Short mmCIF file of C-alpha atoms and ligand atoms in Angstrom, two decimals:
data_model
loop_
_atom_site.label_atom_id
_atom_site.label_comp_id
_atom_site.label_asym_id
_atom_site.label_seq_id
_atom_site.Cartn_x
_atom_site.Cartn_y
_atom_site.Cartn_z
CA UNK A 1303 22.48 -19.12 -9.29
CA UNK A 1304 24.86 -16.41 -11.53
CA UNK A 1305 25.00 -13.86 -9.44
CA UNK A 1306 25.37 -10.96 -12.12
CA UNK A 1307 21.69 -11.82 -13.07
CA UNK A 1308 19.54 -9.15 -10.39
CA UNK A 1309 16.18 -11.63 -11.49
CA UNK A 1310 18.84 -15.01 -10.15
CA UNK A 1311 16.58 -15.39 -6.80
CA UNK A 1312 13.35 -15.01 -8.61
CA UNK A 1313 14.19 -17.23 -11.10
CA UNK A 1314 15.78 -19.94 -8.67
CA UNK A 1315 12.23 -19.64 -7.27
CA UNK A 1316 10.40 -20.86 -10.09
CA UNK A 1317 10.36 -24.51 -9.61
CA UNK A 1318 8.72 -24.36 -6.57
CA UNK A 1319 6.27 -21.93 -8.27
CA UNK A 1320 5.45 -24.33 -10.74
CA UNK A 1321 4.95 -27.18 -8.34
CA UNK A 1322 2.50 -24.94 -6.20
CA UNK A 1323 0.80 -23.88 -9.53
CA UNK A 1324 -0.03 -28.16 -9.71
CA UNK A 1325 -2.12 -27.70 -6.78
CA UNK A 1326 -4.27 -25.20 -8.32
CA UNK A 1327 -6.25 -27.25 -11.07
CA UNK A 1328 -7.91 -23.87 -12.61
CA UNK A 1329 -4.71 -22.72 -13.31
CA UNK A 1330 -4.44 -25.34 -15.94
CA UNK A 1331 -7.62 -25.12 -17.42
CA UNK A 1332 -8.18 -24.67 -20.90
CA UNK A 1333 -9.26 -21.14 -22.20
CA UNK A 1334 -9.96 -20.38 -25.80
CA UNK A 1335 -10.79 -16.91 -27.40
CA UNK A 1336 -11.37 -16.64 -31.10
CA UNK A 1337 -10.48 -20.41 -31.38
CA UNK A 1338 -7.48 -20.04 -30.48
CA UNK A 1339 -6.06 -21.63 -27.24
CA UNK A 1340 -4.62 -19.52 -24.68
CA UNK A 1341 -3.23 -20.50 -21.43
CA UNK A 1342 -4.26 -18.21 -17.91
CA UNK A 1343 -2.48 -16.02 -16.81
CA UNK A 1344 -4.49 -14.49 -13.53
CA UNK A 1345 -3.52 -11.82 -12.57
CA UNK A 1346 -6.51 -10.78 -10.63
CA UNK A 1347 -5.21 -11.98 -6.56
CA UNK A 1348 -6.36 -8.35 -5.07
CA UNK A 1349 -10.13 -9.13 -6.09
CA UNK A 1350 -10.03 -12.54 -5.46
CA UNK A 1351 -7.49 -15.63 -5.29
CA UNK A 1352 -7.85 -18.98 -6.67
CA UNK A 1353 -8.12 -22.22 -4.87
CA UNK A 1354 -5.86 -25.16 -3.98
CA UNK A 1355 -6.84 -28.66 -4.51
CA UNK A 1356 -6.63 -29.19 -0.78
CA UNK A 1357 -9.23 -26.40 -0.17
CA UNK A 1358 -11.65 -28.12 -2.69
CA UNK A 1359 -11.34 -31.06 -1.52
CA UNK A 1360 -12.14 -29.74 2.60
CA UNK A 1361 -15.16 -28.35 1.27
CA UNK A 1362 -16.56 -31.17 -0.74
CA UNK A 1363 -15.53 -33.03 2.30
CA UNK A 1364 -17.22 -31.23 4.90
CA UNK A 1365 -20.38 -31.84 2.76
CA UNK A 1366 -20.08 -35.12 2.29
CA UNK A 1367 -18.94 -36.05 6.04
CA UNK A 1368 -20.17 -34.07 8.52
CA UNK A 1369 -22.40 -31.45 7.75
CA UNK A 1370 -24.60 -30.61 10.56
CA UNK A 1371 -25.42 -27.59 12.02
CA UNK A 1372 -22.85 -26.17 14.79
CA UNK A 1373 -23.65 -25.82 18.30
CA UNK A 1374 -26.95 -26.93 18.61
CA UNK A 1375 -27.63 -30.29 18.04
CA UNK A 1376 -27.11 -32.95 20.15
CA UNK A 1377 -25.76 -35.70 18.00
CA UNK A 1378 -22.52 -36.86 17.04
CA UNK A 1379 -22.14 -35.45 13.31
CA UNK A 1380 -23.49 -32.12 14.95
CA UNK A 1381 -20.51 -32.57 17.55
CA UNK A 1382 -18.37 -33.16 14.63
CA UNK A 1383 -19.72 -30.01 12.92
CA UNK A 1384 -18.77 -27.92 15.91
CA UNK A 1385 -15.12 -29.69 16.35
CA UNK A 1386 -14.38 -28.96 12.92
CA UNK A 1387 -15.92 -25.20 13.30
CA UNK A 1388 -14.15 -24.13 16.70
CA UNK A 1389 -11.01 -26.12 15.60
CA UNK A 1390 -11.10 -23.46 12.81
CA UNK A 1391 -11.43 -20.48 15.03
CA UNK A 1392 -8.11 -22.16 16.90
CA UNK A 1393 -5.99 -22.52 13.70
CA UNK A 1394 -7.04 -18.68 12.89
CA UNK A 1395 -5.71 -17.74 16.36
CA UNK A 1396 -2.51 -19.62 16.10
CA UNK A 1397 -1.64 -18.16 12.43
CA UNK A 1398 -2.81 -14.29 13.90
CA UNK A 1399 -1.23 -15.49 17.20
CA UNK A 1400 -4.03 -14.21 18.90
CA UNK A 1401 -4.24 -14.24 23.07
CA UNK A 1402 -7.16 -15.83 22.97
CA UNK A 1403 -9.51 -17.68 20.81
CA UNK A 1404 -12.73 -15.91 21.61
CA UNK A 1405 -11.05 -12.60 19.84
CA UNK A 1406 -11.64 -14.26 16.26
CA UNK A 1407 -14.90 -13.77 15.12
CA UNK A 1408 -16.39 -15.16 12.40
CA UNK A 1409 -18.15 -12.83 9.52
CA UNK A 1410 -18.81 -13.25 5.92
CA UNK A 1411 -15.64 -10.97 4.87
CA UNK A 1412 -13.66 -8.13 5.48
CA UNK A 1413 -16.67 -5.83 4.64
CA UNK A 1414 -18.95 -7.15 7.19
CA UNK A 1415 -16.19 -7.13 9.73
CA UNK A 1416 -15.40 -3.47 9.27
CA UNK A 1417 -19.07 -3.08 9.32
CA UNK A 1418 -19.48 -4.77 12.73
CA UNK A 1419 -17.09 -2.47 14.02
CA UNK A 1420 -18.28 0.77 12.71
CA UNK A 1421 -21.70 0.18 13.95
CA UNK A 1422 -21.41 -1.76 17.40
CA UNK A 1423 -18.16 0.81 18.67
CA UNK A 1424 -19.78 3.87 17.01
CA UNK A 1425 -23.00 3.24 19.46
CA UNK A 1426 -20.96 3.97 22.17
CA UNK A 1427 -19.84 7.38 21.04
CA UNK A 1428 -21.24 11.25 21.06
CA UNK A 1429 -22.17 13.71 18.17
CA UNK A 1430 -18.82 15.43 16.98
CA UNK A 1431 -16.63 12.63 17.70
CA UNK A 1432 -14.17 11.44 15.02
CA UNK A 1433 -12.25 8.78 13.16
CA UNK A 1434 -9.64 8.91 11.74
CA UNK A 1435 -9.22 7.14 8.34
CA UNK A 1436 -6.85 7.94 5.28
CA UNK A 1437 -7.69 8.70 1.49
CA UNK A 1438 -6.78 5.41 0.06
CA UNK A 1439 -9.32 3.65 2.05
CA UNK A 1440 -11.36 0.80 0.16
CA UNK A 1441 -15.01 1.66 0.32
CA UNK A 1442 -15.39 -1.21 2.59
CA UNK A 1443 -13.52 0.47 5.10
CA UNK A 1444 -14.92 3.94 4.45
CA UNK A 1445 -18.74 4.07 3.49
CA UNK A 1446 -19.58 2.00 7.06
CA UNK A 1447 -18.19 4.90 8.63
CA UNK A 1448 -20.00 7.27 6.51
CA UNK A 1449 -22.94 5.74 7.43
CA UNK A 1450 -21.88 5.68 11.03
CA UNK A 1451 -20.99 9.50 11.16
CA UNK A 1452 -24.31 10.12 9.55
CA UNK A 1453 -26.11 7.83 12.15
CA UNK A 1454 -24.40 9.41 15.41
CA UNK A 1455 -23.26 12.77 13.97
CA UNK A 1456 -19.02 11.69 13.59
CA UNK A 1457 -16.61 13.80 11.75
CA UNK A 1458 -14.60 11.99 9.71
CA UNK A 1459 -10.37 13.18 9.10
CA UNK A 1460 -8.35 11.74 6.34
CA UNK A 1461 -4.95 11.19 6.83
CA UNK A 1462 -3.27 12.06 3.14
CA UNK A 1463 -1.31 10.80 0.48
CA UNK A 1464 1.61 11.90 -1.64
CA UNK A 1465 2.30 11.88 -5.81
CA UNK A 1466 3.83 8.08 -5.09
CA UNK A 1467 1.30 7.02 -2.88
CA UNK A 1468 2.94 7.01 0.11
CA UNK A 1469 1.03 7.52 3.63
CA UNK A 1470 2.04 11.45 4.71
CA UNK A 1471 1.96 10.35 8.65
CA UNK A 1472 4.04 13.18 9.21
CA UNK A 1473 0.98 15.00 9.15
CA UNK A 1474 -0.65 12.98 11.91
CA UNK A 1475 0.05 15.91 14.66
CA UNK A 1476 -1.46 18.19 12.94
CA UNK A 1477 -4.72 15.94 12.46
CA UNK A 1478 -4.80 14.70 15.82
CA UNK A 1479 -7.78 16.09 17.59
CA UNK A 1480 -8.91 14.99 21.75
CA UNK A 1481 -12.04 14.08 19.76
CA UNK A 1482 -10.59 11.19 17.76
CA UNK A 1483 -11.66 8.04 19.29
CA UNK A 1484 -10.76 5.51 16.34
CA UNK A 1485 -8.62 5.04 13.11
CA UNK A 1486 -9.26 2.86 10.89
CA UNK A 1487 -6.39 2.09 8.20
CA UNK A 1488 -5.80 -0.55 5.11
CA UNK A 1489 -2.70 -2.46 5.80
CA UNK A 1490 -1.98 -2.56 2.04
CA UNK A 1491 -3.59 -0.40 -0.42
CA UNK A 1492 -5.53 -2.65 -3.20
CA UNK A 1493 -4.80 0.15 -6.14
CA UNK A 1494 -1.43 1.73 -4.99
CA UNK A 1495 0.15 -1.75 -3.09
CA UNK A 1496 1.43 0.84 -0.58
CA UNK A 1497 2.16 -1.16 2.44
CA UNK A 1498 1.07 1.50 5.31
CA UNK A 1499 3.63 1.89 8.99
CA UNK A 1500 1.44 0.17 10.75
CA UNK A 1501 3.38 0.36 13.79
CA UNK A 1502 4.20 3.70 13.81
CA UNK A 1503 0.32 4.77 13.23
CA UNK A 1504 -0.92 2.51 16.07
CA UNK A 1505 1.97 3.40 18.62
CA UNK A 1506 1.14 7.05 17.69
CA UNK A 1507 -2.89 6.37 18.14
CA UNK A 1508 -2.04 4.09 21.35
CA UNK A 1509 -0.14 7.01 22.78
CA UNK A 1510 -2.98 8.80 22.86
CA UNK A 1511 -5.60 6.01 24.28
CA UNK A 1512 -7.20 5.47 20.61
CA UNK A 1513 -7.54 2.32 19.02
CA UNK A 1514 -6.86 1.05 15.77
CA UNK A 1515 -8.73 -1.03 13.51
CA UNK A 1516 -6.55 -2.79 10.24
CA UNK A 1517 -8.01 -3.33 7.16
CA UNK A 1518 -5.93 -6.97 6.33
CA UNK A 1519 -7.81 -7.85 3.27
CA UNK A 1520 -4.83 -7.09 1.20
CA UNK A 1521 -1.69 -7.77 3.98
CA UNK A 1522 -2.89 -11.27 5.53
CA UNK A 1523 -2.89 -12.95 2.76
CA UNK A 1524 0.66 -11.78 1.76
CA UNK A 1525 2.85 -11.59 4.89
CA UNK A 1526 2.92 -12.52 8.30
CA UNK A 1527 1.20 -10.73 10.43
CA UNK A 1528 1.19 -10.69 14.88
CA UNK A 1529 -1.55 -9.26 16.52
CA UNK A 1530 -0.01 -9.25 19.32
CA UNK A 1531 3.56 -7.89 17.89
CA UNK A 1532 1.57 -5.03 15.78
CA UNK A 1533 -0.64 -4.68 18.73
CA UNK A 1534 -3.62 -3.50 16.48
CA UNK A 1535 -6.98 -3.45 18.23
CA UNK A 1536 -8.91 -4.95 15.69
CA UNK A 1537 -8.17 -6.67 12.10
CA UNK A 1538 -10.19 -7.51 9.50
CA UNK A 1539 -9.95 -9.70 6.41
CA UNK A 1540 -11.41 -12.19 3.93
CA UNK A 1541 -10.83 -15.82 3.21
CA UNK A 1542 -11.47 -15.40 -0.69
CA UNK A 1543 -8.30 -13.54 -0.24
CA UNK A 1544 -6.04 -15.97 0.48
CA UNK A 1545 -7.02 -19.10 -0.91
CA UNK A 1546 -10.01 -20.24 0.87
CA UNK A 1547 -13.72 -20.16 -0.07
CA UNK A 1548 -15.86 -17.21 -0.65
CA UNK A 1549 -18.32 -15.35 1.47
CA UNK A 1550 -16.31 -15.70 4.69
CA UNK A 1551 -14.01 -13.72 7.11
CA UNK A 1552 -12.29 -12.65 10.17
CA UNK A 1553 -12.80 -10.00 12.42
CA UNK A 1554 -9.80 -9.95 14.89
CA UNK A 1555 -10.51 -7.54 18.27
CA UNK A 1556 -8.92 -7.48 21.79
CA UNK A 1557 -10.94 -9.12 24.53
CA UNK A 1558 -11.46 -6.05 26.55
CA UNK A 1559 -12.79 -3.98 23.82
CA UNK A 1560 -14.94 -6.74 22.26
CA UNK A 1561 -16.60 -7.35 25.66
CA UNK A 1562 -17.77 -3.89 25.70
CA UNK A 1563 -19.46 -3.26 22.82
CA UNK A 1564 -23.19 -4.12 22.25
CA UNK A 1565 -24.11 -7.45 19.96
CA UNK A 1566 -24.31 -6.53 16.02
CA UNK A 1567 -27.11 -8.74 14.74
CA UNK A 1568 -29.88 -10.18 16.61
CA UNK A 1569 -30.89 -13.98 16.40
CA UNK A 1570 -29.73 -17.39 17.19
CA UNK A 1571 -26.37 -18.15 18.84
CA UNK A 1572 -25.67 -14.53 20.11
CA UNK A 1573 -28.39 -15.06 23.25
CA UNK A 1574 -28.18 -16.61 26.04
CA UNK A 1575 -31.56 -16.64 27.06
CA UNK A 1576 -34.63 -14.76 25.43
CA UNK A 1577 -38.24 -13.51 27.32
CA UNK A 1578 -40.97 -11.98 24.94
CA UNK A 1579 -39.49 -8.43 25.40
CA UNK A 1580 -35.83 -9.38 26.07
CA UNK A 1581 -32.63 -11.26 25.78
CA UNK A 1582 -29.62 -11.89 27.52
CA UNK A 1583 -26.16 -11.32 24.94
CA UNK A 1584 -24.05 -14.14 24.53
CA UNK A 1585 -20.82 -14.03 25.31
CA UNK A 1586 -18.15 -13.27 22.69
CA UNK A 1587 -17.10 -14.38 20.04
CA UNK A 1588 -20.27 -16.08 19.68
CA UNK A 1589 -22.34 -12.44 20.72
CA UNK A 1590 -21.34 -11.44 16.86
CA UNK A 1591 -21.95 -14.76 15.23
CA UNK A 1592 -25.81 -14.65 15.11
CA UNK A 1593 -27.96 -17.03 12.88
CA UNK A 1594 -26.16 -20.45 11.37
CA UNK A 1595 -22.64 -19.51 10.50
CA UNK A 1596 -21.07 -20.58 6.97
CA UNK A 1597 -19.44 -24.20 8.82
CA UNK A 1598 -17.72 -25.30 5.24
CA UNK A 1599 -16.01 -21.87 5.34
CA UNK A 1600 -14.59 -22.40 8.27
CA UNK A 1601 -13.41 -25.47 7.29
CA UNK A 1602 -12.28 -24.26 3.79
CA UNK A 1603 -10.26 -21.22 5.96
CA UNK A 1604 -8.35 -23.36 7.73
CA UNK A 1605 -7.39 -25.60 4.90
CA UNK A 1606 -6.09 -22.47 3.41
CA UNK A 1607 -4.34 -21.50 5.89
CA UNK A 1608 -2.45 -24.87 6.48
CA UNK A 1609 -1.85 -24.29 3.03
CA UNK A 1610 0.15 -21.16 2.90
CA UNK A 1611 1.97 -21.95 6.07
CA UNK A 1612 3.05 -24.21 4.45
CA UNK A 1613 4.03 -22.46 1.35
CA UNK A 1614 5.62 -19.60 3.79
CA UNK A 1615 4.02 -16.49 4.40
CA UNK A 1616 7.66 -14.71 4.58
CA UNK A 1617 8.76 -16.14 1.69
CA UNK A 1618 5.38 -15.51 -0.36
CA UNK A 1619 6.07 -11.43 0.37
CA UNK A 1620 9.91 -11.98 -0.68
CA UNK A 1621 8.80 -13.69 -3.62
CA UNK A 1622 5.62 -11.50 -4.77
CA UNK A 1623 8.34 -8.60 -4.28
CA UNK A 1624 10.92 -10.12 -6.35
CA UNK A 1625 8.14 -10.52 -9.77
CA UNK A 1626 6.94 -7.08 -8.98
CA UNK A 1627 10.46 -5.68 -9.32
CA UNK A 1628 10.82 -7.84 -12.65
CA UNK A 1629 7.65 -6.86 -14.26
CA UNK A 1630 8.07 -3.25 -13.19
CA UNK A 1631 11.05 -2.99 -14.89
CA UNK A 1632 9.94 -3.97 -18.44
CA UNK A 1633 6.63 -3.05 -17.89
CA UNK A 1634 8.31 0.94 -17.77
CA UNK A 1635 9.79 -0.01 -20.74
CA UNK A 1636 6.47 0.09 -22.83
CA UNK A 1637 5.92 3.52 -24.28
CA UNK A 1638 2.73 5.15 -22.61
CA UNK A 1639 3.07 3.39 -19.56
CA UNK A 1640 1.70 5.68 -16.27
CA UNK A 1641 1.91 3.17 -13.03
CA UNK A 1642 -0.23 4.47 -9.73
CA UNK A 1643 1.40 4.00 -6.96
CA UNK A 1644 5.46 4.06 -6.56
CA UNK A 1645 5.79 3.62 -3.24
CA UNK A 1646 9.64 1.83 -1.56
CA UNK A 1647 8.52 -1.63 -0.71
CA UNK A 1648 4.77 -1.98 -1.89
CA UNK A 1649 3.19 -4.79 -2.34
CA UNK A 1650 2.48 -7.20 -5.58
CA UNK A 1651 0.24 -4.71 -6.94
CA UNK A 1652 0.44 -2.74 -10.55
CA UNK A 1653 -2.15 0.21 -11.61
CA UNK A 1654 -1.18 1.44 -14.38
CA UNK A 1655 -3.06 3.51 -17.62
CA UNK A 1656 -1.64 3.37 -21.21
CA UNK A 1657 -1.83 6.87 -22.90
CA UNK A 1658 -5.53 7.50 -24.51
CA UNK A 1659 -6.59 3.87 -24.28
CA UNK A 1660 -9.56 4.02 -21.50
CA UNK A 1661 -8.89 0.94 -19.08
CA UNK A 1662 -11.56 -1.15 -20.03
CA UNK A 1663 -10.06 -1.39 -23.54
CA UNK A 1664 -7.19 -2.41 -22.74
CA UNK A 1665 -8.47 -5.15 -19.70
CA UNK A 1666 -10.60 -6.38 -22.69
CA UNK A 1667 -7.33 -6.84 -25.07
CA UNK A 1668 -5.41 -8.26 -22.97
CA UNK A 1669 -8.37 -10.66 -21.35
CA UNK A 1670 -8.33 -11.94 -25.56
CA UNK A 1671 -4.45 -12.81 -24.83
CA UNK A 1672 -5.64 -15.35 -21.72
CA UNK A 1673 -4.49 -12.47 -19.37
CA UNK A 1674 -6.95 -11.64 -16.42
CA UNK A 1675 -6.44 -8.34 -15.03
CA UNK A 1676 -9.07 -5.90 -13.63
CA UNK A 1677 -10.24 -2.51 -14.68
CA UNK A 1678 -12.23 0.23 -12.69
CA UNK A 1679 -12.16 2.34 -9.55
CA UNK A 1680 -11.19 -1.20 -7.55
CA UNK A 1681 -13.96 0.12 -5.27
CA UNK A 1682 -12.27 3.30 -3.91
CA UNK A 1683 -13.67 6.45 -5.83
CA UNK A 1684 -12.24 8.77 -3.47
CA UNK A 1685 -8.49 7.51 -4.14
CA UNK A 1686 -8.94 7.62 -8.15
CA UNK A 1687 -10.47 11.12 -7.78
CA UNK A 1688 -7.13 11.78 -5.71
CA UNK A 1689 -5.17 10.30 -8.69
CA UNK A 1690 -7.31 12.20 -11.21
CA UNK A 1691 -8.51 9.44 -12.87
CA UNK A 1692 -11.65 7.66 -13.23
CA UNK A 1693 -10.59 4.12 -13.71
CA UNK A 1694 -7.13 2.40 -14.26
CA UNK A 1695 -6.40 -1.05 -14.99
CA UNK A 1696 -4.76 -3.42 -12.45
CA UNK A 1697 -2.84 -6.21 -12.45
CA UNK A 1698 -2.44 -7.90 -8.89
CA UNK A 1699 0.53 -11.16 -7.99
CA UNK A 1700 -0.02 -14.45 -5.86
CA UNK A 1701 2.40 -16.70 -4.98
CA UNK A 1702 1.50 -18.94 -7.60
CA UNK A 1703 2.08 -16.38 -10.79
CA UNK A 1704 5.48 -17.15 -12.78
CA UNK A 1705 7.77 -15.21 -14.61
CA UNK A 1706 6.24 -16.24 -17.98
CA UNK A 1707 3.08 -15.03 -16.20
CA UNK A 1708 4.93 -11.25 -15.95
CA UNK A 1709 6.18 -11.70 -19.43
CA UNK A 1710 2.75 -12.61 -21.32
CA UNK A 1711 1.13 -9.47 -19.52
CA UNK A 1712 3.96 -7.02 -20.29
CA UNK A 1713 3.50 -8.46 -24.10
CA UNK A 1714 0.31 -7.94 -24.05
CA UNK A 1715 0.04 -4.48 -23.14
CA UNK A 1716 2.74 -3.77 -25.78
CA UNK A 1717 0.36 -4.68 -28.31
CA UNK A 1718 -2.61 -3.49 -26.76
CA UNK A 1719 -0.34 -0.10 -27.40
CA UNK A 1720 0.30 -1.18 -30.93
CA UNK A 1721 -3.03 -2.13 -31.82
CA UNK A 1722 -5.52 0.08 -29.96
N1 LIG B 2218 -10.45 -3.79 1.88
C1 LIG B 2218 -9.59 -3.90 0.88
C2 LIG B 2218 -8.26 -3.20 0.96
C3 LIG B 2218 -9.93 -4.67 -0.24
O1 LIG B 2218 -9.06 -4.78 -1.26
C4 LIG B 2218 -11.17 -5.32 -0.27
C5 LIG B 2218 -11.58 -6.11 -1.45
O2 LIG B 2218 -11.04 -5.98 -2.53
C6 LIG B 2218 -12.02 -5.18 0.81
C7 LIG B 2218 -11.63 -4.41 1.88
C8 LIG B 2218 -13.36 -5.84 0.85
O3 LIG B 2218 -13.24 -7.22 0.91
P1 LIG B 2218 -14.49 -8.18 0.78
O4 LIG B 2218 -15.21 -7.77 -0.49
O5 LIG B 2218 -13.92 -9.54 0.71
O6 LIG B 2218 -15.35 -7.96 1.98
#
């Protein structure tokens, strides 16, 4: 390693990126635009990640082996089913090192976790309550309690943010009401990449009897996270995330408070016994789970998870820190450059707007290069009104992206600059 080179660790690091990258067969893929071959360069891990070999092959497996449906039929492959479906719910405990296993639910995504909580913990409450959110929420973890407030006549607060996108929690005494009874905060911001004080807002929240509900779908796949040491009250997040499949999720809650609220959806699996004009509730986790859950995603979850513990969550957050700092650096180099969201220690995330060139533009120039990036609101209106803009393109790391993966999209947007 020469140590006069600041990139020496990053670079040192790029074998082992390139061996992870084998695991990853779309990554090699042919693409062609114009008839010319390109190779990929993805940079679109906040919307959704891409899958290891090992993940494929759990799901085709589960299909081929033991698909039957989970806790209700009395044959072996349906015993199998379940085995492999609660064994997943105890590999999500151990990586969230959970108390206990009936605190992981299972839901299609972070949006229908955040969703469960908002309307089951909401019932409980009376008109002029509040929660507590901030303004760089995802819609996901903003329009459920929008439609909760509206429901059961909540006020909603906003905690602010400043010009770098930093989380103003200093302000946090002068928000606090008696009334709050819940905040609700992203972990990681998917257009800023500001990594929020967790601890600080749930000790602060805690202090005052009022749980706190993480939105993970940008943290878990990225760094380690404790339940138990962050001591949030409930955590939600998506599989598609962090290498496993699509259209499943995890809603993480405390024992106590889950066992209080009322069930979320009504059908199969969440009774215990039903009459023509009644039912008993289940009791949790499976009291959220109603109807036939997604069993391969279970599965495919923890596959994925194996996967990146594996790979190391810690050093996937050093490493995802070290490109940012590399790409940030030449990427301020390009003249017309204006990145959203500065703040010390964010996360592998770059929105950014080239003078005049509207962000679509420039997503579809540099898509023509092989590079994927995203362009839009990224689903949180409120924050790009905040920012004053109405879209901004975003480019978003993974483990598995390499330096020449920072280099092709810095090139790119230099000539998108040239040439638009
Ligand atoms: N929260 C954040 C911070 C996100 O970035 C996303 C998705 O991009 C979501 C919630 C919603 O996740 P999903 O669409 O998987 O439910």
């Amino acid at each position: 390693m020469d140590l006069h080179d600041p990139h020496a660790e990053l670079r040192a690091a790029q074998d082992k990126v390139h061996r992870l990258r084998a695991d990853f067969p779309i990554l090699n893929r042919p693409l062609t635009y114009g008839g010319k071959a390109r190779t990929l360069v993805y940079l679109d891990n906040a919307n959704t990640t891409q899958k290891p070999q090992i993940v494929l092959d759990t799901l085709m497996g589960y299909y081929q082996n033991s698909n039957a449906n989970v806790a209700r039929a009395i044959h072996s492959l349906g015993e199998e089913s379940t085995r492999i479906f609660e064994g997943a719910r105890d590999r999500v405990k151990t990586f969230l090192n959970a108390a206990h296993r009936e605190e992981i639910i299972f839901t299609k995504g972070t949006t229908e976790a955040i969703n469960l909580v908002a309307l089951t913990f909401c019932d409980g409450l009376s008109a002029g309550d509040e929660i507590l959110l901030t303004e760089m929420e995802h819609h996901a973890n903003l329009v459920p309690w929008q439609m909760a407030a509206a429901r059961y006549g909540l006020t909603l607060k906003f905690i602010p943010f400043d010009d770098n996108g930093v989380l103003q929690i200093e302000k946090l005494p002068e928000l606090w009401t008696d009334r709050i009874r819940l905040v609700a905060v992203t972990a990681m911001s998917n257009v800023l990449g500001t990594i929020n004080p967790l601890a600080e807002i749930i000790a602060f929240a805690h202090a005052r009897n009022v749980p706190v509900l993480v939105d993970g779908a940008q943290a878990v796949p990225h760094q380690k996270i404790d339940v138990q040491e962050l001591d949030c009250d409930f955590l939600a997040f998506s599989s598609h995330k962090m290498c496993g499949p699509t259209g499943f999720g995890v809603l993480y809650g405390k024992k106590d408070l889950l066992e209080k609220l009322p069930p979320y959806q009504g059908g199969g699996n969440m009774i215990r016994s039903v009459w023509l004009e009644t039912f008993d509730t289940n009791v949790i986790p499976y009291k959220f789970e109603a109807g036939t859950p997604h069993m391969e995603g279970a599965a495919g979850l923890a596959a994925a998870i194996d996967y990146l513990e594996t790979v190391g969550l810690d050093w996937i957050h050093r490493y995802e820190q070290l490109l940012l700092a590399y790409t940030m650096e030449k990427l301020v180099l390009v003249p017309g450059v204006t990145v959203y969201g500065n703040a010390p220690g964010k996360g592998g995330i770059i929105s950014f707007l080239v003078n005049g060139i509207h962000a679509h533009d420039l997503s579809e120039y540099l898509d023509r290069k092989g590079v994927a990036v995203r362009a839009g609101h990224h689903c949180a209106h409120p924050l790009a009104r905040r920012l004053g803009v109405v879209s901004t393109a975003r480019a978003s790391f993974y483990f598995y992206n390499t330096i020449e993966d920072a280099d092709a999209f810095v090139e790119a947007v230099r000539e998108a600059v040239d040439k638009l």
